[in-house]
Amino acid sequence: MFGLEEQMSIEKLQVKATEIRRDIIAMLGEAGSGHPGGSLSAADIVTALYFSVLNIDHKNPRREDRDRFVLSKGHAAPLLYSALAERGYFPKDELMSLRKFGSRLQGHPKIGSPPGVEISSGSLGQGLSVANGMAMAGKLDGKDYRVYALLGDGEIEEGQIWEAAMTAAHYKLDNLCAILDFNGLQIDGPIVEVMNSNPIREKWTAFRWNTMEIDGHNFEEILRAFEEAKKIKGKPTIIIAHTIKGKGVSFMENVVDFHGKAPTKEQTRQALEELS
Amino acid sequence: MTEMIATRDAYGKTLVRLGEIDKDVVVLDADLSKSTKTHDFAKKFPERFFQMGISEQDMMGTAAGLATCGKIPFASTFAIFASGRAWEQIRNTICYSNLNVKIVATHAGISVGADGSSHQCIEDISLMRTIANMTVIVPCDAVETGKAVMTAAAMKGPVYIRLGRAKVPIILNEDEDFEIGKGKVLIDGSDATIIACGIMVEKALEAAQKLRVRGGTNCRVINISTIKPIDEQLIIKAARETRAIVTAEEHMSKGGLGSAVAEVIVENEPVPMRMIAIKDRFGESGDPGELFREFGLTEDDIIKAVEEVVKK
């Protein structure tokens, strides 16, 4: 373990997750566009990763033996930027430049911009393949770093996800852990109406993955799942995390429209108040 | 008789050499390793060869992931599947991230022959050269293929190398140097310039020889294996000195070598120009010789174009 001096307690993680949610709202309010719903739904998972699970070093972002995090659902970029800033990768002030001309914080993630962004993403369905490649390289080099990939539940409608799912199992990538942010909504509506991909867990099991199902807002369950995943040998793990889209902001929770709509000034104020 | 070697065979042999020299070289293939010739590498270095099955999009993404960890991935399949099926993965994951992935695509063009249009990629030069950060190379023979592959491995950033199925004659000497972004004058001349790539370089040379013998037209012939970044200076010089340009490629006229050359000429030294290329249609099954006649890609077609363009 390098980077964090001590792992955060669950109480501290909860506080950190709220700070990250505040960052997300403030950034999106300032930017005037972007994706709050899926950033908020995955906030607890990503907080757990960056403040408890990932072996990373903000002073040396490209350290060879670091764990890798791939944000395959790239539209949750504000979440990634906030986690990186909170973790010391770049100054928090810069968060307010999201989506603006000349900013390192592009609308969707761009590799190395800012440091800590492991791969460009935003076009859905591509990140799991990248994570596989990172995991294969780790095995080839005999390194013990782990690779994490956050997928959206709408995203898994992309065919490439299932190509990558086969590959990860075929190559027995037990150093890979995917997390599915299962919030049940996508841009055009509920997943079951847009494109019913159920049964999801059975699909991943059939693709020869180790599967777990957790409450994606319960830190005890999140941390336990990541620990258990480390012990599984010979196959990749996917943690299916049941989440609430827009989690933490009353008027955004389970509201489809907040997939890709930024809060107004008044909504920003109200949301920040709720998250204080 | 000139020795005939398919560029894909040269690729297979070079990969093995590369694998011996550089342990970071890894190879991915999408169930076509016997055809793309990555099979030789797979046999020699099984731990560094990744069989990806029939999933080109996943192959490109995986190659990208390997590249982020310092590997030099060579990803191979047929040109249509590499450049077509996986275009957006190449664009958004590999090139936008400027990753060190080398895509070596075989079975480009109508010289694929009997398999027919579904497998004859005539759009890849266009598809690949419109992506920022991408380097595009179309070697003309086995010698140039070997050098292009070695040079691509040594440079940082994404590269697309276009290879063929058919055996083609050796044109270049082994001792000639190869530099990405540099074209080569193979025959000097002052009446017109034929700029060609890939399998069409040999036909350009034959056309130039026939023209010289027949009517005293002295054609310059340029092999422009790097389509991007293209050798602008060499093209501008040829336009200025010979005042007439004919391009020749085994590709659609739209977006290919001819378009790339035209872009340079139009902005710098406009001169009459003709493109020998496939004109807005799909390929079909047949013997490569028959197809080249049907699609207007013979040395006689080049000769006709030169005569037209010189008259203008």
Coordinates of C-alpha atoms in Angstrom, one line a residue:
Chain A
M1 CA 0.0 0.0 0.0
F2 CA 1.3 3.4 -0.9
G3 CA -0.4 6.8 -1.2
L4 CA -3.0 7.1 1.6
E5 CA -1.4 7.1 5.1
E6 CA -4.4 5.3 6.6
Q7 CA -7.6 3.9 5.3
M8 CA -10.6 5.9 6.0
S9 CA -13.3 4.9 8.5
I10 CA -16.8 4.4 7.1
E11 CA -17.9 7.6 8.8
K12 CA -15.1 9.5 7.1
L13 CA -15.9 7.9 3.8
Q14 CA -19.5 9.0 4.1
V15 CA -18.4 12.5 4.8
K16 CA -16.0 12.4 1.8
A17 CA -18.8 11.1 -0.4
T18 CA -20.9 14.0 0.5
E19 CA -18.1 16.4 -0.3
I20 CA -17.7 14.7 -3.6
R21 CA -21.4 15.0 -4.3
R22 CA -21.2 18.7 -3.4
D23 CA -18.3 19.1 -5.9
I24 CA -20.4 17.4 -8.6
I25 CA -23.3 19.7 -8.1
A26 CA -21.2 22.8 -7.9
M27 CA -19.2 21.9 -11.0
L28 CA -22.3 21.0 -13.0
G29 CA -24.2 24.1 -11.8
E30 CA -21.2 26.2 -13.0
A31 CA -20.7 24.4 -16.2
G32 CA -24.4 24.6 -17.2
S33 CA -24.3 21.2 -18.8
G34 CA -23.3 17.6 -17.9
H35 CA -24.5 14.5 -16.2
P36 CA -25.5 14.6 -12.6
G37 CA -27.6 11.5 -12.3
G38 CA -25.0 8.8 -13.0
S39 CA -22.2 10.8 -11.2
L40 CA -24.2 10.9 -8.0
S41 CA -25.3 7.2 -8.2
A42 CA -21.7 6.0 -8.4
A43 CA -20.3 8.5 -5.9
D44 CA -20.1 6.1 -3.0
I45 CA -18.5 3.4 -5.0
V46 CA -15.8 5.8 -6.4
T47 CA -15.3 7.4 -3.0
A48 CA -14.6 3.9 -1.6
L49 CA -12.2 3.2 -4.4
Y50 CA -10.2 6.4 -4.2
F51 CA -10.2 6.7 -0.4
S52 CA -9.9 3.1 0.7
V53 CA -9.3 0.6 -2.0
L54 CA -7.0 1.9 -4.8
N55 CA -3.3 1.6 -4.3
I56 CA -2.4 4.9 -6.0
D57 CA 0.0 7.8 -5.4
H58 CA -1.1 11.3 -6.3
K59 CA 2.5 12.5 -6.2
N60 CA 3.4 9.9 -8.8
P61 CA 0.3 9.4 -10.9
R62 CA 2.0 7.1 -13.4
R63 CA 3.7 4.9 -10.9
E64 CA 4.1 1.5 -12.6
D65 CA 2.7 -0.7 -9.9
R66 CA -0.4 1.5 -9.2
D67 CA -3.9 0.1 -9.3
R68 CA -5.8 1.3 -12.3
F69 CA -9.3 2.8 -12.4
V70 CA -11.1 3.0 -15.7
L71 CA -14.3 5.1 -15.9
S72 CA -15.9 3.3 -18.7
K73 CA -19.2 5.3 -18.2
G74 CA -17.3 8.4 -19.1
H75 CA -20.2 10.8 -18.7
A76 CA -19.6 10.5 -15.0
A77 CA -16.5 12.6 -15.5
P78 CA -17.4 15.1 -12.8
L79 CA -17.3 12.3 -10.3
L80 CA -13.8 11.2 -11.5
Y81 CA -12.5 14.8 -11.4
S82 CA -13.8 15.4 -8.0
A83 CA -12.4 12.2 -6.6
L84 CA -9.0 13.0 -8.2
A85 CA -9.0 16.6 -6.8
E86 CA -10.1 15.4 -3.3
R87 CA -7.3 12.9 -3.4
G88 CA -4.8 15.6 -4.2
Y89 CA -4.1 15.0 -7.9
F90 CA -4.8 18.7 -8.8
P91 CA -6.1 21.8 -7.0
K92 CA -9.8 21.7 -6.2
D93 CA -10.3 25.3 -7.6
E94 CA -9.8 23.8 -11.0
L95 CA -13.0 21.8 -10.7
M96 CA -15.0 24.9 -11.6
S97 CA -13.4 24.9 -15.0
L98 CA -15.3 21.8 -16.0
R99 CA -16.4 21.8 -19.7
K100 CA -14.9 25.3 -20.3
F101 CA -12.6 26.2 -23.1
G102 CA -8.9 25.6 -22.2
S103 CA -9.8 23.4 -19.2
R104 CA -8.1 20.1 -18.5
L105 CA -11.5 18.9 -17.4
Q106 CA -13.0 18.0 -20.7
G107 CA -16.7 17.1 -20.9
H108 CA -15.7 13.5 -21.0
P109 CA -12.4 12.1 -19.7
K110 CA -9.2 12.6 -21.7
I111 CA -6.2 10.5 -20.8
G112 CA -3.7 12.3 -18.5
S113 CA -5.9 15.4 -18.3
P114 CA -5.6 16.0 -15.5
P115 CA -3.0 13.5 -14.2
G116 CA -4.8 10.4 -12.8
V117 CA -7.2 10.0 -15.7
E118 CA -6.1 6.6 -17.0
I119 CA -7.8 6.5 -20.4
S120 CA -10.0 8.6 -22.6
S121 CA -13.6 7.5 -22.4
G122 CA -17.1 8.8 -23.0
S123 CA -18.1 6.6 -26.0
L124 CA -19.8 3.9 -24.1
G125 CA -18.8 0.2 -24.1
Q126 CA -15.1 0.7 -24.6
G127 CA -13.6 0.8 -21.1
L128 CA -13.9 -2.8 -20.1
S129 CA -11.6 -3.8 -23.1
V130 CA -9.1 -1.2 -22.0
A131 CA -9.2 -2.6 -18.4
N132 CA -8.7 -6.1 -19.8
G133 CA -5.5 -4.9 -21.6
M134 CA -4.2 -3.3 -18.4
A135 CA -4.9 -6.5 -16.4
M136 CA -3.2 -8.6 -19.1
A137 CA -0.2 -6.4 -19.0
G138 CA -0.1 -6.7 -15.2
K139 CA -0.1 -10.5 -15.5
L140 CA 2.5 -10.5 -18.2
D141 CA 4.8 -8.4 -16.1
G142 CA 4.2 -10.3 -12.9
K143 CA 2.9 -7.3 -11.2
D144 CA 0.2 -7.5 -8.5
Y145 CA -1.7 -4.3 -9.2
R146 CA -5.4 -4.5 -9.7
V147 CA -7.6 -3.0 -12.3
Y148 CA -11.1 -1.6 -11.6
A149 CA -13.6 -0.6 -14.3
L150 CA -16.9 1.2 -13.6
L151 CA -19.7 0.4 -16.0
G152 CA -23.1 1.9 -16.4
D153 CA -26.2 -0.4 -16.6
G154 CA -27.3 1.3 -19.9
E155 CA -23.7 0.9 -21.1
I156 CA -23.8 -2.8 -21.1
E157 CA -26.3 -2.7 -24.0
E158 CA -23.1 -2.1 -26.1
G159 CA -22.0 -5.4 -27.8
Q160 CA -18.3 -4.7 -27.1
I161 CA -19.0 -5.1 -23.4
W162 CA -19.8 -8.7 -24.0
E163 CA -16.8 -9.2 -26.2
A164 CA -14.7 -7.9 -23.4
A165 CA -16.6 -10.0 -20.9
M166 CA -15.6 -13.1 -22.8
T167 CA -12.0 -12.0 -23.0
A168 CA -11.7 -11.3 -19.3
A169 CA -13.0 -14.8 -18.5
H170 CA -11.0 -16.5 -21.2
Y171 CA -7.8 -14.9 -19.9
K172 CA -8.8 -15.6 -16.3
L173 CA -8.2 -11.9 -15.3
D174 CA -8.7 -12.3 -11.6
N175 CA -6.8 -9.0 -11.2
L176 CA -9.8 -7.3 -12.7
C177 CA -12.8 -6.1 -10.9
A178 CA -15.7 -4.4 -12.7
I179 CA -18.4 -2.5 -10.9
L180 CA -21.9 -2.1 -12.5
D181 CA -23.6 1.1 -11.4
F182 CA -27.1 -0.4 -11.6
N183 CA -29.3 2.6 -11.2
G184 CA -32.0 1.3 -13.6
L185 CA -32.3 4.4 -15.7
Q186 CA -30.8 5.6 -19.0
I187 CA -31.3 8.7 -21.1
D188 CA -34.5 7.7 -22.8
G189 CA -36.1 6.1 -19.7
P190 CA -36.0 3.0 -17.5
I191 CA -33.7 0.3 -18.7
V192 CA -36.4 -2.3 -18.7
E193 CA -38.3 -0.1 -21.2
V194 CA -35.5 1.1 -23.4
M195 CA -33.7 -2.2 -23.7
N196 CA -34.4 -4.8 -21.1
S197 CA -31.0 -6.4 -20.4
N198 CA -32.3 -8.6 -17.5
P199 CA -31.3 -10.9 -16.1
I200 CA -28.1 -9.1 -15.6
R201 CA -26.4 -11.2 -12.9
E202 CA -27.2 -14.4 -14.7
K203 CA -25.6 -13.0 -17.9
W204 CA -22.3 -12.3 -16.2
T205 CA -22.4 -15.6 -14.5
A206 CA -23.0 -17.3 -17.8
F207 CA -20.0 -15.4 -19.2
R208 CA -18.0 -17.1 -16.4
W209 CA -17.5 -14.1 -14.1
N210 CA -17.6 -14.2 -10.3
T211 CA -20.6 -12.0 -9.5
M212 CA -21.7 -10.2 -6.4
E213 CA -24.7 -8.0 -5.7
I214 CA -24.6 -5.2 -3.2
D215 CA -26.2 -2.0 -2.1
G216 CA -24.0 0.6 -3.9
H217 CA -24.6 3.2 -1.2
N218 CA -23.6 1.0 1.8
F219 CA -19.9 1.4 2.5
E220 CA -19.7 -1.7 4.5
E221 CA -21.0 -3.8 1.6
I222 CA -18.9 -1.9 -0.9
L223 CA -15.7 -2.4 1.0
R224 CA -16.4 -6.0 1.8
A225 CA -17.2 -6.7 -1.9
F226 CA -13.8 -5.3 -3.0
E227 CA -12.0 -7.3 -0.4
E228 CA -13.8 -10.5 -1.4
A229 CA -13.1 -9.8 -5.1
K230 CA -9.3 -9.8 -4.3
K231 CA -9.6 -13.4 -3.0
I232 CA -11.2 -14.8 -6.1
K233 CA -8.7 -16.6 -8.3
G234 CA -9.0 -17.7 -11.9
K235 CA -11.8 -15.4 -12.9
P236 CA -12.8 -11.7 -13.0
T237 CA -15.3 -10.3 -10.6
I238 CA -18.2 -8.0 -11.3
I239 CA -19.9 -6.2 -8.4
I240 CA -23.4 -5.4 -9.3
A241 CA -24.1 -2.3 -7.2
H242 CA -27.7 -1.4 -6.8
T243 CA -27.8 2.4 -6.8
I244 CA -30.2 5.3 -7.0
K245 CA -29.7 7.6 -9.9
G246 CA -29.2 11.2 -8.6
K247 CA -28.6 9.8 -5.1
G248 CA -28.3 12.5 -2.4
V249 CA -30.3 15.2 -4.0
S250 CA -34.0 14.7 -3.4
F251 CA -35.3 16.2 -6.6
M252 CA -32.8 14.3 -8.7
E253 CA -33.3 10.9 -7.2
N254 CA -34.7 8.4 -9.8
V255 CA -35.5 11.3 -12.2
V256 CA -34.6 10.3 -15.7
D257 CA -34.2 13.9 -16.9
F258 CA -31.3 14.5 -14.6
H259 CA -29.2 11.9 -16.5
G260 CA -27.8 14.6 -18.7
K261 CA -29.2 17.9 -17.5
A262 CA -27.3 20.3 -15.2
P263 CA -29.1 21.9 -12.3
T264 CA -30.2 25.5 -12.6
K265 CA -28.7 28.1 -10.3
E266 CA -31.7 27.7 -7.9
Q267 CA -31.5 23.9 -8.1
T268 CA -27.7 24.1 -7.4
R269 CA -28.3 26.1 -4.3
Q270 CA -31.0 23.8 -3.1
A271 CA -28.9 20.7 -3.8
L272 CA -25.9 22.1 -2.0
E273 CA -28.1 22.9 1.0
E274 CA -29.4 19.3 1.1
L275 CA -25.8 18.0 0.9
S276 CA -24.5 20.2 3.7
Chain B
M1 CA 12.4 -13.0 -62.7
T2 CA 11.7 -10.7 -59.7
E3 CA 11.1 -12.4 -56.4
M4 CA 7.4 -12.4 -55.4
I5 CA 6.5 -12.1 -51.7
A6 CA 3.2 -11.0 -50.1
T7 CA 3.6 -8.1 -47.7
R8 CA 1.8 -10.0 -45.0
D9 CA 4.5 -12.7 -45.2
A10 CA 7.1 -10.0 -44.7
Y11 CA 5.1 -8.8 -41.7
G12 CA 4.9 -12.2 -40.1
K13 CA 8.7 -12.6 -40.4
T14 CA 9.4 -9.1 -39.1
L15 CA 7.2 -9.5 -36.1
V16 CA 9.2 -12.5 -35.0
R17 CA 12.4 -10.5 -35.4
L18 CA 10.9 -7.7 -33.4
G19 CA 9.7 -10.0 -30.7
E20 CA 13.3 -11.2 -30.3
I21 CA 14.6 -7.7 -30.0
D22 CA 11.9 -6.1 -27.9
K23 CA 10.2 -7.9 -25.1
D24 CA 7.5 -5.2 -24.8
V25 CA 6.1 -6.1 -28.2
V26 CA 2.8 -8.0 -27.9
V27 CA 0.6 -9.2 -30.7
L28 CA -3.2 -9.5 -30.9
D29 CA -5.2 -11.1 -33.6
A30 CA -8.9 -11.7 -34.2
D31 CA -9.0 -15.3 -35.3
L32 CA -7.1 -14.7 -38.6
S33 CA -3.6 -15.2 -37.4
K34 CA -2.8 -17.8 -40.1
S35 CA -3.9 -15.3 -42.8
T36 CA -2.4 -12.2 -41.2
K37 CA 0.8 -14.2 -40.5
T38 CA 0.9 -13.2 -36.8
H39 CA 0.8 -17.0 -36.3
D40 CA 4.6 -17.2 -36.5
F41 CA 4.9 -14.8 -33.6
A42 CA 2.3 -16.7 -31.7
K43 CA 4.3 -20.0 -32.0
K44 CA 7.5 -18.3 -30.9
F45 CA 6.2 -16.1 -28.1
P46 CA 2.9 -17.7 -27.0
E47 CA 2.9 -15.7 -23.7
R48 CA 3.0 -12.4 -25.6
F49 CA 0.3 -13.4 -28.2
F50 CA -3.3 -12.7 -27.4
Q51 CA -5.9 -14.5 -29.4
M52 CA -9.0 -12.3 -29.2
G53 CA -11.5 -14.3 -31.1
I54 CA -13.8 -12.7 -33.6
S55 CA -14.1 -9.4 -31.8
E56 CA -12.2 -6.6 -33.5
Q57 CA -13.6 -3.8 -31.3
D58 CA -12.6 -5.5 -28.1
M59 CA -9.2 -6.2 -29.7
M60 CA -8.5 -2.5 -30.3
G61 CA -9.6 -1.6 -26.8
T62 CA -7.5 -4.3 -25.3
A63 CA -4.5 -3.2 -27.3
A64 CA -5.1 0.3 -26.0
G65 CA -5.1 -1.0 -22.4
L66 CA -1.8 -2.9 -23.0
A67 CA -0.3 0.3 -24.5
T68 CA -1.1 2.3 -21.4
C69 CA 1.1 -0.1 -19.5
G70 CA 4.1 0.3 -21.7
K71 CA 3.5 -2.6 -24.1
I72 CA 3.9 -2.1 -27.9
P73 CA 0.8 -3.9 -29.2
F74 CA 0.5 -5.0 -32.8
A75 CA -3.2 -5.6 -33.5
S76 CA -3.9 -7.5 -36.7
T77 CA -6.9 -8.6 -38.7
F78 CA -8.2 -7.9 -42.3
A79 CA -8.3 -4.3 -43.3
I80 CA -12.1 -4.1 -43.5
F81 CA -12.6 -5.3 -39.9
A82 CA -9.7 -3.3 -38.5
S83 CA -10.5 0.0 -40.1
G84 CA -14.2 -0.4 -40.6
R85 CA -15.6 -2.5 -37.8
A86 CA -13.4 -1.0 -35.1
W87 CA -13.1 2.6 -36.5
E88 CA -14.6 4.3 -33.5
Q89 CA -12.6 2.3 -31.0
I90 CA -9.5 3.3 -33.0
R91 CA -10.6 6.9 -33.0
N92 CA -11.9 7.4 -29.5
T93 CA -9.8 4.9 -27.4
I94 CA -6.5 4.6 -29.3
C95 CA -6.0 7.9 -31.2
Y96 CA -7.7 10.3 -28.9
S97 CA -5.5 8.9 -26.1
N98 CA -2.5 8.9 -28.5
L99 CA -1.6 5.4 -27.5
N100 CA 1.3 3.4 -28.9
V101 CA -0.8 0.8 -30.8
K102 CA 0.3 -0.5 -34.2
I103 CA -2.6 -1.7 -36.3
V104 CA -1.3 -3.9 -39.1
A105 CA -4.2 -4.8 -41.4
T106 CA -3.8 -7.3 -44.2
H107 CA -6.1 -8.2 -47.1
A108 CA -6.6 -4.6 -48.2
G109 CA -7.9 -3.8 -51.7
I110 CA -9.5 -5.8 -54.5
S111 CA -6.3 -7.9 -54.9
V112 CA -8.0 -10.0 -52.2
G113 CA -9.7 -11.5 -55.2
A114 CA -12.1 -14.4 -54.9
D115 CA -13.6 -13.6 -51.4
G116 CA -15.4 -10.6 -53.0
S117 CA -16.4 -7.2 -51.8
S118 CA -17.2 -8.0 -48.2
H119 CA -13.5 -8.7 -47.7
Q120 CA -12.0 -6.2 -50.1
C121 CA -11.4 -3.1 -48.1
I122 CA -11.1 -0.1 -50.4
E123 CA -11.9 2.6 -47.9
D124 CA -9.3 2.2 -45.1
I125 CA -6.7 4.8 -46.2
S126 CA -9.5 7.3 -46.1
L127 CA -10.9 6.1 -42.8
M128 CA -7.6 6.0 -41.1
R129 CA -6.1 9.2 -42.3
T130 CA -9.0 11.3 -41.1
I131 CA -8.2 10.5 -37.5
A132 CA -5.9 12.9 -35.7
N133 CA -2.7 11.5 -34.2
M134 CA -2.8 8.5 -36.7
T135 CA 0.1 7.7 -39.0
V136 CA -0.8 5.8 -42.2
I137 CA 1.7 3.6 -44.1
V138 CA 1.1 1.6 -47.3
P139 CA 4.3 -0.3 -48.1
C140 CA 4.9 -1.3 -51.7
D141 CA 6.7 -4.5 -51.2
A142 CA 8.1 -7.0 -48.7
V143 CA 11.3 -5.0 -48.2
E144 CA 9.4 -1.8 -47.4
T145 CA 7.0 -3.7 -45.2
G146 CA 9.8 -5.0 -43.0
K147 CA 11.2 -1.6 -42.6
A148 CA 7.8 0.1 -42.0
V149 CA 7.0 -2.4 -39.2
M150 CA 10.4 -1.9 -37.5
T151 CA 10.1 1.8 -37.8
A152 CA 6.5 1.9 -36.5
A153 CA 7.6 -0.1 -33.5
A154 CA 10.4 2.4 -32.8
M155 CA 8.1 5.5 -32.9
K156 CA 5.6 6.5 -30.3
G157 CA 1.9 6.8 -31.2
P158 CA -0.7 5.0 -33.2
V159 CA 0.2 3.7 -36.7
Y160 CA -1.9 2.0 -39.3
I161 CA 0.0 -0.2 -41.8
R162 CA -1.9 -1.5 -44.9
L163 CA -0.9 -4.8 -46.3
G164 CA -2.2 -7.1 -49.0
R165 CA -3.0 -10.7 -49.5
A166 CA -1.3 -11.3 -52.9
K167 CA 2.3 -11.9 -53.7
V168 CA 3.9 -8.8 -55.0
P169 CA 7.4 -8.3 -56.7
I170 CA 10.3 -6.9 -54.7
I171 CA 10.9 -3.4 -55.9
L172 CA 13.2 -1.8 -53.3
N173 CA 16.7 -2.6 -52.3
E174 CA 17.3 -3.9 -48.8
D175 CA 19.9 -1.3 -48.1
E176 CA 17.7 1.7 -48.8
D177 CA 16.7 3.7 -45.8
F178 CA 13.0 4.1 -44.8
E179 CA 11.7 7.2 -43.0
I180 CA 8.1 7.8 -42.0
G181 CA 6.8 10.8 -43.8
K182 CA 9.3 10.6 -46.7
G183 CA 8.4 9.6 -50.2
K184 CA 11.0 8.3 -52.7
V185 CA 11.6 9.2 -56.3
L186 CA 12.1 5.8 -57.9
I187 CA 12.5 7.2 -61.5
D188 CA 13.3 10.8 -62.3
G189 CA 11.5 12.6 -65.1
S190 CA 10.3 16.0 -66.0
D191 CA 7.1 15.6 -68.1
A192 CA 4.7 14.3 -65.5
T193 CA 4.8 12.6 -62.1
I194 CA 3.1 9.4 -61.1
I195 CA 2.6 9.1 -57.4
A196 CA 1.7 5.7 -56.2
C197 CA 1.4 3.5 -53.1
G198 CA 1.3 -0.2 -52.3
I199 CA 0.7 -2.7 -55.1
M200 CA 0.3 0.2 -57.7
V201 CA 4.0 1.3 -57.4
E202 CA 5.1 -1.6 -59.6
K203 CA 2.4 -0.7 -62.2
A204 CA 3.5 3.0 -62.1
L205 CA 7.1 1.9 -62.8
E206 CA 6.0 -0.2 -65.7
A207 CA 3.8 2.6 -67.1
A208 CA 6.7 5.0 -66.9
Q209 CA 9.0 2.7 -68.7
K210 CA 6.4 2.0 -71.5
L211 CA 5.8 5.8 -71.9
R212 CA 9.5 6.5 -72.2
V213 CA 10.0 3.8 -74.9
R214 CA 6.8 4.6 -76.7
G215 CA 6.8 8.4 -77.0
G216 CA 9.5 10.0 -75.1
T217 CA 7.4 11.1 -72.2
N218 CA 9.7 11.1 -69.2
C219 CA 7.7 10.4 -66.1
R220 CA 8.9 10.8 -62.6
V221 CA 7.7 8.0 -60.3
I222 CA 7.3 8.5 -56.6
N223 CA 6.6 5.9 -54.0
I224 CA 4.7 7.6 -51.3
S225 CA 4.3 4.9 -48.7
T226 CA 3.5 7.2 -45.8
I227 CA 0.1 8.6 -46.7
K228 CA 0.0 10.5 -43.4
P229 CA 1.9 12.6 -42.6
I230 CA 2.4 13.0 -46.4
D231 CA 5.6 14.3 -47.9
E232 CA 4.3 17.7 -49.0
Q233 CA 7.6 19.0 -50.1
L234 CA 8.3 16.1 -52.5
I235 CA 4.8 16.5 -54.0
I236 CA 5.0 20.3 -54.3
K237 CA 8.4 19.9 -56.0
A238 CA 7.0 17.3 -58.4
A239 CA 4.1 19.5 -59.3
R240 CA 6.3 22.5 -59.8
E241 CA 8.9 20.7 -61.9
T242 CA 6.7 18.4 -64.0
R243 CA 3.4 20.3 -64.1
A244 CA 1.2 17.2 -64.2
I245 CA 0.3 14.6 -61.6
V246 CA -1.2 11.2 -61.8
T247 CA -1.9 9.2 -58.6
A248 CA -2.3 5.4 -58.4
E249 CA -3.8 3.4 -55.6
E250 CA -5.8 0.3 -54.9
H251 CA -8.5 2.2 -53.0
M252 CA -11.5 4.4 -53.6
S253 CA -10.7 7.7 -55.3
K254 CA -12.6 9.4 -52.5
G255 CA -10.4 10.1 -49.5
G256 CA -7.4 8.0 -50.5
L257 CA -3.9 8.7 -51.7
G258 CA -5.3 10.8 -54.7
S259 CA -7.3 13.0 -52.3
A260 CA -4.3 13.4 -50.0
V261 CA -2.1 14.5 -52.9
A262 CA -4.8 16.8 -54.2
E263 CA -5.1 18.5 -50.9
V264 CA -1.4 19.4 -51.1
I265 CA -1.4 20.4 -54.7
V266 CA -4.6 22.5 -54.5
E267 CA -3.2 24.6 -51.7
N268 CA 0.4 24.9 -52.9
E269 CA 0.9 24.3 -56.6
P270 CA -2.2 23.6 -58.6
V271 CA -1.5 21.6 -61.7
P272 CA -3.6 19.2 -63.8
M273 CA -4.1 15.9 -62.1
R274 CA -5.7 12.5 -62.6
M275 CA -6.5 9.8 -60.1
I276 CA -6.2 6.1 -60.9
A277 CA -8.4 4.6 -58.2
I278 CA -11.7 2.8 -57.7
K279 CA -14.6 5.0 -58.7
D280 CA -17.4 4.9 -56.2
R281 CA -18.3 1.2 -56.5
F282 CA -17.8 -2.0 -54.6
G283 CA -15.3 -4.8 -55.5
E284 CA -16.4 -8.2 -56.6
S285 CA -15.1 -11.8 -56.8
G286 CA -12.5 -12.6 -59.4
D287 CA -8.9 -13.1 -60.1
P288 CA -6.9 -10.0 -59.1
G289 CA -5.7 -9.5 -62.7
E290 CA -9.2 -9.5 -64.0
L291 CA -10.3 -7.2 -61.3
F292 CA -7.5 -4.7 -61.9
R293 CA -8.6 -4.5 -65.5
E294 CA -12.3 -4.2 -64.7
F295 CA -11.6 -1.4 -62.1
G296 CA -9.2 0.5 -64.3
L297 CA -6.1 -0.1 -62.2
T298 CA -3.6 -1.4 -64.9
E299 CA -0.4 0.2 -66.2
D300 CA -2.4 1.0 -69.4
D301 CA -4.9 3.0 -67.4
I302 CA -2.0 4.9 -65.8
I303 CA -0.5 5.5 -69.3
K304 CA -3.8 6.9 -70.5
A305 CA -4.1 9.2 -67.6
V306 CA -0.6 10.5 -68.0
E307 CA -1.2 11.2 -71.7
E308 CA -4.4 13.1 -70.8
V309 CA -2.9 15.1 -68.1
V310 CA 0.2 16.0 -70.1
K311 CA -2.0 17.3 -72.9
K312 CA -3.9 19.7 -70.6

